[in-house]
Amino acid sequence: MFATRSLGLYSTRFLKSNVSKSFRCIQPASSLLAFRFASTNFNDVDAHKPTLDIDPFAKAARLKRPTSPHLFIYQPQLTWVMSGAFRVVSVGLGGLLYLTAMGYAIAPLESAALAAYVHSFPSLLLFLGKLTIGTPFFFHCYNGMRHLIWDTASQLKVKDVYKTGHIVLGLTAITSVLFALFY
């Protein structure tokens, strides 16, 4: 320390001023914690509860906080709308498959009698029913092919993703209407 002072590498006055400033801003940890809890949890009745015991919806209603806007604050884009639709359609088709299989297992029906009953419906209702069942099926098939193409690491640029998305939607619409009309 004597050598640094004698060589003039730093000033004692500078050292004392910095030390005093740095020590002035240090507060005891207990006062910082008290300030934090006083400022954030003053009127919160859930502050003492474990996190998993707190109902977040009741707390938001009690504190008059708006619910999170989630997806509704974003402009719908083809990429995330088709991704969500593909997941919903996949779950729906899987559920329909399992319910149909369980229905045949629980109450064995004759397929010919069931087909005759369905074809006794009015043609508009038959068309709408076929369209309702065919559209998710064709969308799932075409979008699945799109995902298989992506697995080959092609068509992954944004422009190509939108192009294949429009192709999937177009093919889905065309084949669904043709299926409902002619099958």
mmCIF file of N, CA and C in Angstrom, residues 44-108:
data_model
loop_
_atom_site.group_PDB
_atom_site.id
_atom_site.type_symbol
_atom_site.label_atom_id
_atom_site.label_comp_id
_atom_site.label_asym_id
_atom_site.label_seq_id
_atom_site.Cartn_x
_atom_site.Cartn_y
_atom_site.Cartn_z
ATOM 1 N N ASP A 44 -52.235 -9.016 0.455
ATOM 2 C CA ASP A 44 -52.438 -10.306 -0.186
ATOM 3 C C ASP A 44 -52.712 -11.374 0.864
ATOM 4 N N VAL A 45 -53.937 -11.907 0.845
ATOM 5 C CA VAL A 45 -54.293 -12.924 1.834
ATOM 6 C C VAL A 45 -53.658 -14.270 1.513
ATOM 7 N N ASP A 46 -53.164 -14.429 0.280
ATOM 8 C CA ASP A 46 -52.542 -15.690 -0.123
ATOM 9 C C ASP A 46 -51.037 -15.688 0.083
ATOM 10 N N ALA A 47 -50.489 -14.651 0.682
ATOM 11 C CA ALA A 47 -49.035 -14.530 0.787
ATOM 12 C C ALA A 47 -48.419 -15.634 1.648
ATOM 13 N N HIS A 48 -49.139 -16.089 2.640
ATOM 14 C CA HIS A 48 -48.586 -17.101 3.541
ATOM 15 C C HIS A 48 -48.838 -18.526 3.052
ATOM 16 N N LYS A 49 -49.633 -18.701 1.985
ATOM 17 C CA LYS A 49 -49.983 -20.035 1.500
ATOM 18 C C LYS A 49 -48.915 -20.566 0.534
ATOM 19 N N PRO A 50 -48.765 -21.866 0.466
ATOM 20 C CA PRO A 50 -47.901 -22.430 -0.584
ATOM 21 C C PRO A 50 -48.511 -22.177 -1.958
ATOM 22 N N THR A 51 -47.694 -22.106 -2.965
ATOM 23 C CA THR A 51 -48.141 -21.738 -4.303
ATOM 24 C C THR A 51 -49.221 -22.668 -4.840
ATOM 25 N N LEU A 52 -49.110 -23.957 -4.601
ATOM 26 C CA LEU A 52 -50.081 -24.899 -5.148
ATOM 27 C C LEU A 52 -51.435 -24.833 -4.457
ATOM 28 N N ASP A 53 -51.513 -24.185 -3.298
ATOM 29 C CA ASP A 53 -52.786 -24.057 -2.590
ATOM 30 C C ASP A 53 -53.565 -22.811 -3.007
ATOM 31 N N ILE A 54 -52.994 -21.996 -3.867
ATOM 32 C CA ILE A 54 -53.637 -20.746 -4.274
ATOM 33 C C ILE A 54 -54.409 -20.981 -5.574
ATOM 34 N N ASP A 55 -55.677 -20.572 -5.581
ATOM 35 C CA ASP A 55 -56.473 -20.645 -6.797
ATOM 36 C C ASP A 55 -56.197 -19.373 -7.603
ATOM 37 N N PRO A 56 -55.513 -19.474 -8.750
ATOM 38 C CA PRO A 56 -55.122 -18.262 -9.476
ATOM 39 C C PRO A 56 -56.310 -17.493 -10.044
ATOM 40 N N PHE A 57 -57.403 -18.189 -10.379
ATOM 41 C CA PHE A 57 -58.555 -17.504 -10.938
ATOM 42 C C PHE A 57 -59.301 -16.717 -9.855
ATOM 43 N N ALA A 58 -59.417 -17.299 -8.668
ATOM 44 C CA ALA A 58 -60.058 -16.584 -7.566
ATOM 45 C C ALA A 58 -59.218 -15.382 -7.143
ATOM 46 N N LYS A 59 -57.891 -15.558 -7.137
ATOM 47 C CA LYS A 59 -57.014 -14.451 -6.769
ATOM 48 C C LYS A 59 -57.110 -13.320 -7.789
ATOM 49 N N ALA A 60 -57.149 -13.654 -9.074
ATOM 50 C CA ALA A 60 -57.266 -12.630 -10.110
ATOM 51 C C ALA A 60 -58.594 -11.896 -10.001
ATOM 52 N N ALA A 61 -59.661 -12.627 -9.694
ATOM 53 C CA ALA A 61 -60.967 -11.980 -9.538
ATOM 54 C C ALA A 61 -60.991 -11.096 -8.301
ATOM 55 N N ARG A 62 -60.384 -11.559 -7.203
ATOM 56 C CA ARG A 62 -60.354 -10.782 -5.967
ATOM 57 C C ARG A 62 -59.544 -9.505 -6.135
ATOM 58 N N LEU A 63 -58.439 -9.573 -6.865
ATOM 59 C CA LEU A 63 -57.592 -8.401 -7.073
ATOM 60 C C LEU A 63 -58.039 -7.564 -8.268
ATOM 61 N N LYS A 64 -59.143 -7.971 -8.900
ATOM 62 C CA LYS A 64 -59.724 -7.271 -10.049
ATOM 63 C C LYS A 64 -58.728 -7.147 -11.194
ATOM 64 N N ARG A 65 -58.008 -8.238 -11.428
ATOM 65 C CA ARG A 65 -57.079 -8.273 -12.556
ATOM 66 C C ARG A 65 -57.810 -8.849 -13.764
ATOM 67 N N PRO A 66 -57.542 -8.332 -14.946
ATOM 68 C CA PRO A 66 -58.176 -8.936 -16.133
ATOM 69 C C PRO A 66 -57.544 -10.292 -16.425
ATOM 70 N N THR A 67 -58.315 -11.158 -17.040
ATOM 71 C CA THR A 67 -57.747 -12.444 -17.421
ATOM 72 C C THR A 67 -56.746 -12.230 -18.549
ATOM 73 N N SER A 68 -55.823 -13.123 -18.642
ATOM 74 C CA SER A 68 -54.799 -13.017 -19.674
ATOM 75 C C SER A 68 -55.442 -13.119 -21.044
ATOM 76 N N PRO A 69 -55.062 -12.270 -21.971
ATOM 77 C CA PRO A 69 -55.697 -12.293 -23.292
ATOM 78 C C PRO A 69 -55.323 -13.514 -24.118
ATOM 79 N N HIS A 70 -54.239 -14.186 -23.754
ATOM 80 C CA HIS A 70 -53.808 -15.418 -24.411
ATOM 81 C C HIS A 70 -53.654 -15.197 -25.912
ATOM 82 N N LEU A 71 -54.347 -15.923 -26.736
ATOM 83 C CA LEU A 71 -54.134 -15.850 -28.176
ATOM 84 C C LEU A 71 -54.893 -14.727 -28.851
ATOM 85 N N PHE A 72 -55.865 -14.152 -28.160
ATOM 86 C CA PHE A 72 -56.738 -13.188 -28.804
ATOM 87 C C PHE A 72 -56.083 -11.830 -29.026
ATOM 88 N N ILE A 73 -54.902 -11.596 -28.461
ATOM 89 C CA ILE A 73 -54.229 -10.326 -28.700
ATOM 90 C C ILE A 73 -53.379 -10.372 -29.965
ATOM 91 N N TYR A 74 -53.190 -11.570 -30.526
ATOM 92 C CA TYR A 74 -52.369 -11.713 -31.708
ATOM 93 C C TYR A 74 -53.243 -11.819 -32.952
ATOM 94 N N GLN A 75 -52.722 -11.301 -34.051
ATOM 95 C CA GLN A 75 -53.420 -11.454 -35.316
ATOM 96 C C GLN A 75 -53.289 -12.911 -35.760
ATOM 97 N N PRO A 76 -54.401 -13.553 -36.094
ATOM 98 C CA PRO A 76 -54.304 -14.953 -36.508
ATOM 99 C C PRO A 76 -53.425 -15.104 -37.752
ATOM 100 N N GLN A 77 -52.515 -16.059 -37.682
ATOM 101 C CA GLN A 77 -51.649 -16.349 -38.816
ATOM 102 C C GLN A 77 -51.894 -17.782 -39.242
ATOM 103 N N LEU A 78 -51.692 -18.025 -40.505
ATOM 104 C CA LEU A 78 -51.955 -19.347 -41.061
ATOM 105 C C LEU A 78 -51.160 -20.434 -40.349
ATOM 106 N N THR A 79 -49.933 -20.124 -39.957
ATOM 107 C CA THR A 79 -49.068 -21.151 -39.363
ATOM 108 C C THR A 79 -49.621 -21.643 -38.042
ATOM 109 N N TRP A 80 -49.922 -20.741 -37.103
ATOM 110 C CA TRP A 80 -50.360 -21.225 -35.794
ATOM 111 C C TRP A 80 -51.816 -21.649 -35.785
ATOM 112 N N VAL A 81 -52.637 -21.115 -36.669
ATOM 113 C CA VAL A 81 -54.030 -21.555 -36.739
ATOM 114 C C VAL A 81 -54.093 -22.988 -37.268
ATOM 115 N N MET A 82 -53.300 -23.280 -38.312
ATOM 116 C CA MET A 82 -53.301 -24.644 -38.851
ATOM 117 C C MET A 82 -52.661 -25.634 -37.888
ATOM 118 N N SER A 83 -51.663 -25.188 -37.147
ATOM 119 C CA SER A 83 -51.041 -26.070 -36.159
ATOM 120 C C SER A 83 -52.047 -26.447 -35.071
ATOM 121 N N GLY A 84 -52.763 -25.470 -34.564
ATOM 122 C CA GLY A 84 -53.776 -25.744 -33.547
ATOM 123 C C GLY A 84 -54.907 -26.589 -34.088
ATOM 124 N N ALA A 85 -55.348 -26.286 -35.319
ATOM 125 C CA ALA A 85 -56.432 -27.067 -35.929
ATOM 126 C C ALA A 85 -56.005 -28.509 -36.154
ATOM 127 N N PHE A 86 -54.759 -28.714 -36.549
ATOM 128 C CA PHE A 86 -54.265 -30.080 -36.779
ATOM 129 C C PHE A 86 -54.288 -30.875 -35.480
ATOM 130 N N ARG A 87 -53.920 -30.257 -34.385
ATOM 131 C CA ARG A 87 -53.933 -30.956 -33.091
ATOM 132 C C ARG A 87 -55.360 -31.278 -32.658
ATOM 133 N N VAL A 88 -56.256 -30.305 -32.799
ATOM 134 C CA VAL A 88 -57.648 -30.521 -32.390
ATOM 135 C C VAL A 88 -58.290 -31.600 -33.264
ATOM 136 N N VAL A 89 -58.060 -31.530 -34.567
ATOM 137 C CA VAL A 89 -58.629 -32.516 -35.488
ATOM 138 C C VAL A 89 -58.073 -33.905 -35.203
ATOM 139 N N SER A 90 -56.786 -33.982 -34.891
ATOM 140 C CA SER A 90 -56.179 -35.285 -34.596
ATOM 141 C C SER A 90 -56.809 -35.919 -33.365
ATOM 142 N N VAL A 91 -56.989 -35.132 -32.326
ATOM 143 C CA VAL A 91 -57.622 -35.648 -31.104
ATOM 144 C C VAL A 91 -59.074 -36.033 -31.385
ATOM 145 N N GLY A 92 -59.778 -35.209 -32.145
ATOM 146 C CA GLY A 92 -61.175 -35.509 -32.466
ATOM 147 C C GLY A 92 -61.331 -36.777 -33.282
ATOM 148 N N LEU A 93 -60.474 -36.956 -34.292
ATOM 149 C CA LEU A 93 -60.560 -38.174 -35.105
ATOM 150 C C LEU A 93 -60.183 -39.408 -34.288
ATOM 151 N N GLY A 94 -59.194 -39.284 -33.421
ATOM 152 C CA GLY A 94 -58.825 -40.412 -32.557
ATOM 153 C C GLY A 94 -59.955 -40.774 -31.615
ATOM 154 N N GLY A 95 -60.586 -39.750 -31.024
ATOM 155 C CA GLY A 95 -61.728 -39.998 -30.137
ATOM 156 C C GLY A 95 -62.892 -40.626 -30.865
ATOM 157 N N LEU A 96 -63.159 -40.159 -32.090
ATOM 158 C CA LEU A 96 -64.238 -40.733 -32.890
ATOM 159 C C LEU A 96 -63.966 -42.195 -33.225
ATOM 160 N N LEU A 97 -62.719 -42.497 -33.531
ATOM 161 C CA LEU A 97 -62.347 -43.884 -33.823
ATOM 162 C C LEU A 97 -62.582 -44.780 -32.605
ATOM 163 N N TYR A 98 -62.123 -44.323 -31.435
ATOM 164 C CA TYR A 98 -62.292 -45.127 -30.228
ATOM 165 C C TYR A 98 -63.764 -45.251 -29.832
ATOM 166 N N LEU A 99 -64.526 -44.169 -29.943
ATOM 167 C CA LEU A 99 -65.949 -44.241 -29.599
ATOM 168 C C LEU A 99 -66.704 -45.171 -30.543
ATOM 169 N N THR A 100 -66.356 -45.134 -31.829
ATOM 170 C CA THR A 100 -67.002 -46.032 -32.786
ATOM 171 C C THR A 100 -66.670 -47.487 -32.470
ATOM 172 N N ALA A 101 -65.408 -47.739 -32.182
ATOM 173 C CA ALA A 101 -65.004 -49.118 -31.852
ATOM 174 C C ALA A 101 -65.687 -49.591 -30.571
ATOM 175 N N MET A 102 -65.765 -48.741 -29.566
ATOM 176 C CA MET A 102 -66.442 -49.141 -28.322
ATOM 177 C C MET A 102 -67.939 -49.321 -28.538
ATOM 178 N N GLY A 103 -68.521 -48.484 -29.409
ATOM 179 C CA GLY A 103 -69.942 -48.632 -29.712
ATOM 180 C C GLY A 103 -70.252 -49.959 -30.366
ATOM 181 N N TYR A 104 -69.407 -50.366 -31.292
ATOM 182 C CA TYR A 104 -69.603 -51.684 -31.925
ATOM 183 C C TYR A 104 -69.348 -52.815 -30.939
ATOM 184 N N ALA A 105 -68.447 -52.621 -29.992
ATOM 185 C CA ALA A 105 -68.145 -53.678 -29.022
ATOM 186 C C ALA A 105 -69.257 -53.806 -27.981
ATOM 187 N N ILE A 106 -69.809 -52.679 -27.544
ATOM 188 C CA ILE A 106 -70.831 -52.697 -26.487
ATOM 189 C C ILE A 106 -72.193 -53.104 -27.058
ATOM 190 N N ALA A 107 -72.590 -52.448 -28.124
ATOM 191 C CA ALA A 107 -73.893 -52.735 -28.717
ATOM 192 C C ALA A 107 -73.666 -53.149 -30.165
ATOM 193 N N PRO A 108 -73.482 -54.438 -30.398
ATOM 194 C CA PRO A 108 -73.181 -54.872 -31.764
ATOM 195 C C PRO A 108 -74.342 -54.559 -32.715
#
